[in-house]
Short mmCIF file of C-alpha atoms in Angstrom, two decimals:
data_model
loop_
_atom_site.label_atom_id
_atom_site.label_comp_id
_atom_site.label_asym_id
_atom_site.label_seq_id
_atom_site.Cartn_x
_atom_site.Cartn_y
_atom_site.Cartn_z
CA MET M 1 0.00 0.02 0.00
CA ASP M 2 1.31 3.45 -0.94
CA ARG M 3 2.34 5.21 2.23
CA TYR M 4 2.14 8.92 3.05
CA VAL M 5 2.68 10.89 6.23
CA VAL M 6 2.44 14.38 7.70
CA ILE M 7 5.64 15.43 9.45
CA GLY M 8 5.76 18.00 12.25
CA ASN M 9 6.60 18.74 15.88
CA PRO M 10 4.08 18.87 17.50
CA ILE M 11 1.96 16.66 15.29
CA ALA M 12 -0.62 14.86 17.47
CA HIS M 13 -3.24 17.56 16.74
CA SER M 14 -3.06 17.12 12.97
CA GLN M 15 -6.26 16.21 11.14
CA SER M 16 -4.39 15.49 7.89
CA PRO M 17 -4.74 11.67 8.19
CA PHE M 18 -8.52 11.98 8.41
CA ILE M 19 -8.60 14.35 5.43
CA HIS M 20 -6.44 12.24 3.13
CA GLN M 21 -8.17 9.00 4.02
CA ALA M 22 -11.47 10.73 3.20
CA PHE M 23 -10.00 11.90 -0.11
CA ALA M 24 -8.79 8.36 -0.87
CA GLU M 25 -12.22 6.84 -0.15
CA GLN M 26 -13.93 9.54 -2.25
CA THR M 27 -11.63 9.01 -5.26
CA GLY M 28 -11.05 5.22 -5.00
CA GLN M 29 -7.34 5.54 -4.24
CA VAL M 30 -5.62 2.90 -2.06
CA LEU M 31 -3.14 4.41 0.37
CA SER M 32 -2.22 4.91 4.02
CA TYR M 33 -1.61 8.25 5.66
CA GLU M 34 -0.23 8.72 9.17
CA ARG M 35 1.35 11.29 11.49
CA LEU M 36 5.12 11.28 11.89
CA LEU M 37 6.72 13.14 14.83
CA LEU M 38 10.33 13.99 14.23
CA PRO M 39 12.86 15.56 16.59
CA LEU M 40 13.52 19.24 15.98
CA ASP M 41 17.17 18.57 15.05
CA ASN M 42 16.72 15.59 12.70
CA PHE M 43 14.15 16.28 9.98
CA ALA M 44 16.49 15.18 7.21
CA GLY M 45 17.37 11.90 8.94
CA GLY M 46 13.75 11.09 9.76
CA LEU M 47 12.59 11.88 6.25
CA ALA M 48 15.40 9.76 4.73
CA ASP M 49 14.26 6.79 6.89
CA PHE M 50 10.67 7.26 5.72
CA VAL M 51 11.71 7.33 2.05
CA GLN M 52 14.03 4.34 2.51
CA GLN M 53 11.10 2.35 3.95
CA GLY M 54 9.15 2.95 0.76
CA GLY M 55 7.32 6.23 1.49
CA PHE M 56 5.66 7.86 -1.49
CA GLY M 57 5.27 11.40 -0.21
CA CYS M 58 4.55 13.65 2.77
CA ASN M 59 3.09 16.87 3.98
CA VAL M 60 5.34 19.03 6.10
CA THR M 61 4.11 21.36 8.84
CA VAL M 62 5.53 23.51 11.66
CA PRO M 63 8.47 23.85 12.16
CA PHE M 64 10.03 21.93 9.22
CA LYS M 65 8.91 23.85 6.11
CA THR M 66 12.32 25.36 5.52
CA ASP M 67 14.08 22.09 6.40
CA ALA M 68 12.03 20.43 3.65
CA LEU M 69 13.27 23.06 1.17
CA ALA M 70 16.87 22.16 2.00
CA VAL M 71 16.48 18.47 1.30
CA ALA M 72 14.48 18.77 -1.99
CA ASP M 73 16.02 17.86 -5.29
CA VAL M 74 13.42 19.60 -7.55
CA LEU M 75 11.43 22.69 -6.62
CA SER M 76 8.11 23.91 -8.04
CA GLU M 77 7.82 27.61 -8.88
CA ARG M 78 5.60 28.06 -5.81
CA ALA M 79 8.21 26.47 -3.52
CA MET M 80 11.03 28.56 -4.99
CA LEU M 81 9.04 31.78 -4.47
CA ALA M 82 8.05 30.87 -0.94
CA GLU M 83 11.41 29.37 0.07
CA ALA M 84 9.29 27.00 2.13
CA VAL M 85 7.84 23.57 1.39
CA ASN M 86 4.73 21.81 2.67
CA THR M 87 4.51 18.92 0.17
CA LEU M 88 7.15 16.36 -0.91
CA LYS M 89 6.73 13.71 -3.54
CA VAL M 90 9.18 10.84 -4.17
CA GLN M 91 9.59 10.69 -7.91
CA GLU M 92 10.16 7.47 -9.88
CA ASP M 93 13.86 8.28 -10.10
CA GLY M 94 13.98 8.58 -6.29
CA ARG M 95 14.47 12.35 -6.27
CA LEU M 96 12.33 14.54 -4.00
CA PHE M 97 9.99 16.97 -5.72
CA ALA M 98 8.92 19.84 -3.46
CA ASP M 99 5.88 22.13 -3.66
CA ASN M 100 4.07 24.68 -1.55
CA THR M 101 0.23 24.38 -1.63
CA ASP M 102 -0.40 26.62 1.41
CA GLY M 103 -1.07 29.85 -0.45
CA ALA M 104 -3.42 28.17 -2.96
CA GLY M 105 -5.27 26.60 -0.04
CA LEU M 106 -5.62 29.89 1.83
CA VAL M 107 -6.86 31.98 -1.12
CA MET M 108 -9.26 29.16 -2.10
CA ASP M 109 -10.77 29.19 1.36
CA LEU M 110 -10.96 32.98 1.66
CA LYS M 111 -12.85 33.09 -1.61
CA ARG M 112 -15.12 30.28 -0.46
CA LEU M 113 -15.93 32.34 2.64
CA GLY M 114 -16.67 35.45 0.57
CA VAL M 115 -13.76 37.42 2.02
CA PRO M 116 -12.75 40.21 -0.42
CA LEU M 117 -9.08 40.52 -1.23
CA ALA M 118 -8.70 42.96 -4.12
CA GLY M 119 -8.23 46.52 -2.94
CA GLN M 120 -8.13 45.51 0.74
CA ARG M 121 -5.63 46.36 3.49
CA ILE M 122 -4.25 43.06 4.77
CA LEU M 123 -2.13 42.48 7.85
CA LEU M 124 -0.09 39.27 7.96
CA LEU M 125 1.12 38.21 11.43
CA GLY M 126 4.33 36.19 11.27
CA ALA M 127 7.28 35.90 8.88
CA GLY M 128 8.14 32.21 8.94
CA GLY M 129 7.57 29.41 6.42
CA ALA M 130 3.80 29.65 6.66
CA ALA M 131 3.83 33.35 5.85
CA ARG M 132 6.27 32.89 2.93
CA GLY M 133 3.94 30.27 1.50
CA VAL M 134 0.98 32.62 1.20
CA MET M 135 2.59 35.93 0.30
CA GLY M 136 2.69 35.32 -3.48
CA PRO M 137 -0.91 34.09 -3.83
CA LEU M 138 -2.21 36.93 -1.63
CA LEU M 139 -0.40 39.62 -3.66
CA ALA M 140 -1.68 37.97 -6.88
CA GLU M 141 -5.20 38.97 -5.67
CA GLN M 142 -4.16 42.65 -5.90
CA PRO M 143 -4.79 44.00 -2.37
CA ALA M 144 -4.36 47.70 -1.70
CA ALA M 145 -1.61 46.87 0.82
CA LEU M 146 -0.10 43.80 2.46
CA ILE M 147 1.74 44.62 5.71
CA VAL M 148 3.88 41.99 7.39
CA THR M 149 4.72 42.04 11.11
CA ASN M 150 6.71 39.70 13.31
CA ARG M 151 8.16 39.48 16.82
CA THR M 152 11.63 39.66 15.21
CA HIS M 153 11.13 42.68 13.00
CA ALA M 154 14.16 41.99 10.85
CA ARG M 155 12.45 38.87 9.52
CA ALA M 156 9.33 40.84 8.54
CA GLU M 157 11.50 43.43 6.83
CA GLU M 158 13.36 40.72 4.93
CA LEU M 159 10.09 39.03 3.83
CA ALA M 160 8.61 42.36 2.64
CA LYS M 161 11.71 43.07 0.57
CA ARG M 162 11.66 39.61 -0.94
CA PHE M 163 8.15 39.99 -2.26
CA ALA M 164 8.24 43.75 -3.03
CA GLY M 165 8.31 43.12 -6.75
CA LEU M 166 4.97 41.30 -6.67
CA GLY M 167 2.81 44.01 -5.20
CA PRO M 168 2.25 46.67 -2.47
CA VAL M 169 3.97 44.92 0.44
CA SER M 170 5.52 46.65 3.44
CA HIS M 171 6.37 45.90 7.09
CA GLN M 172 5.69 47.24 10.57
CA PRO M 173 7.20 46.28 13.96
CA LEU M 174 4.86 44.21 16.10
CA GLU M 175 5.22 46.68 18.99
CA GLY M 176 4.36 49.65 16.74
CA LEU M 177 1.46 48.32 14.70
CA HIS M 178 -0.88 51.07 13.59
CA GLY M 179 -3.83 51.65 11.31
CA ALA M 180 -6.97 49.55 10.77
CA PHE M 181 -7.07 46.58 8.45
CA ASP M 182 -9.78 44.90 6.38
CA LEU M 183 -8.28 41.44 6.90
CA ILE M 184 -5.91 40.21 9.57
CA ILE M 185 -4.26 36.80 8.99
CA ASN M 186 -2.38 34.94 11.72
CA SER M 187 0.38 32.70 10.31
CA THR M 188 2.31 32.38 13.57
CA SER M 189 2.41 29.15 15.61
CA ALA M 190 1.28 31.02 18.71
CA SER M 191 -2.21 29.45 18.56
CA LEU M 192 -0.68 25.96 18.43
CA GLN M 193 1.16 26.71 21.64
CA GLY M 194 -1.79 28.41 23.32
CA GLU M 195 -0.01 31.75 23.27
CA ARG M 196 -1.72 35.09 22.83
CA LEU M 197 -0.11 37.84 20.72
CA SER M 198 -0.27 41.33 22.18
CA LEU M 199 -2.23 43.29 19.59
CA PRO M 200 -3.86 46.72 19.79
CA ALA M 201 -7.64 47.03 19.39
CA SER M 202 -7.10 49.81 16.88
CA LEU M 203 -6.22 47.24 14.18
CA CYS M 204 -9.90 46.42 13.74
CA HIS M 205 -12.73 48.48 12.23
CA SER M 206 -16.44 47.67 12.10
CA ASN M 207 -16.08 45.23 9.19
CA THR M 208 -12.62 43.73 9.79
CA ARG M 209 -12.28 40.01 9.06
CA VAL M 210 -9.75 37.80 10.81
CA TYR M 211 -8.38 34.44 9.72
CA ASP M 212 -6.20 32.15 11.82
CA MET M 213 -4.23 29.72 9.70
CA MET M 214 -4.24 27.41 12.76
CA TYR M 215 -7.31 25.57 14.01
CA GLY M 216 -8.42 23.58 17.04
CA LYS M 217 -11.36 22.06 18.90
CA GLU M 218 -11.98 25.46 20.53
CA ASP M 219 -11.44 29.01 19.29
CA THR M 220 -7.77 29.87 19.08
CA PRO M 221 -6.31 32.62 21.29
CA PHE M 222 -6.11 34.86 18.22
CA MET M 223 -9.79 34.32 17.45
CA CYS M 224 -10.67 35.00 21.08
CA TRP M 225 -8.78 38.32 20.87
CA ALA M 226 -10.75 39.22 17.74
CA ALA M 227 -14.05 38.38 19.42
CA GLU M 228 -13.10 40.73 22.28
CA GLN M 229 -12.59 43.51 19.72
CA GLY M 230 -16.12 42.97 18.43
CA VAL M 231 -15.03 41.26 15.20
CA THR M 232 -17.90 39.15 13.90
CA HIS M 233 -16.25 37.67 10.83
CA ARG M 234 -13.78 35.18 12.40
CA TYR M 235 -12.42 32.14 10.59
CA ASP M 236 -10.01 29.36 11.54
CA GLY M 237 -7.70 27.57 9.15
CA LEU M 238 -9.70 24.39 8.65
CA GLY M 239 -10.75 25.29 5.10
CA MET M 240 -7.17 26.22 4.24
CA LEU M 241 -6.02 22.87 5.64
CA VAL M 242 -8.48 20.97 3.40
CA GLY M 243 -7.63 23.19 0.43
CA GLN M 244 -3.90 22.73 0.62
CA ALA M 245 -4.40 19.03 1.25
CA ALA M 246 -6.50 18.70 -1.88
CA GLU M 247 -3.68 20.33 -3.87
CA SER M 248 -1.15 17.91 -2.31
CA PHE M 249 -3.41 14.93 -3.07
CA TYR M 250 -3.70 15.99 -6.70
CA LEU M 251 0.09 16.27 -6.91
CA TRP M 252 0.58 12.76 -5.54
CA ARG M 253 -2.31 10.90 -7.16
CA GLY M 254 -3.28 12.92 -10.23
CA VAL M 255 -6.90 13.06 -8.98
CA ARG M 256 -8.56 16.25 -7.65
CA PRO M 257 -10.90 15.46 -4.70
CA GLU M 258 -13.98 17.47 -3.74
CA MET M 259 -13.35 19.65 -0.69
CA GLU M 260 -16.76 20.50 0.62
CA PRO M 261 -17.93 17.05 1.88
CA VAL M 262 -14.57 16.48 3.56
CA MET M 263 -14.64 19.88 5.18
CA GLN M 264 -18.16 19.25 6.55
CA ALA M 265 -17.14 15.84 7.91
CA LEU M 266 -14.01 17.33 9.53
CA ARG M 267 -15.96 20.16 11.17
CA ALA M 268 -18.45 17.60 12.56
CA ARG M 269 -15.56 15.48 13.83
CA LEU M 270 -14.06 18.42 15.68
CA GLU M 271 -17.43 19.35 17.17
CA GLN M 272 -17.77 15.80 18.58
CA GLU M 273 -14.34 16.04 20.17
CA ARG M 274 -15.18 19.21 22.07
#
């Protein structure tokens, strides 16, 4: 049986096995998909073991998206632009093909939710691999401005410079954030760790939308902050998760699954686990 995994640390929370098994059943594909926890200092070794044991491909999540870039033999245009990888495929010649489906998944979900992007002021929290993966697709939607902020401001500045040629992108220090935004996206891993970012209420106006790329059984700390600011349009990253997974599945199997029934089943599953 063709074997796939999702690699991360932590990884116990991941719903990717449920999603990909649902895709497989829906499309008649025979495969297995499991979680794989790797130590923070041995991504390359753990991945090599998986491939040696006959692995066909994997998804890569926090904090290994840049590690995956380093081990890849062939990069897609999306992976090169993002300098981060969330999908690896073992080719017939044994070489690792790397892609980044995060941005496609995010934009797909925002459009599904009816969130406008063109002409909007967007704030992106975080400057790691997750942020790099979505910058290109967000700028392709022609926002009025895309502002990047991060705890380490130099990383936000570097990211803004890297994507400056693709659209109106700039940076602000986290401690000095100012102005109101139409859409605020959290790409940091703070929600995974139960941490709460210190953000001013002035970032929100009466119709601000917020989107946390993370998800959980309960509202994330970021979404709780947004609720306290009176934001009514609050979304977690479940739709993005299913969207990027569908792109990965298509890359591996050559079949594009339907997202909506899987998303509904996953939401129901999380509700039962509350």
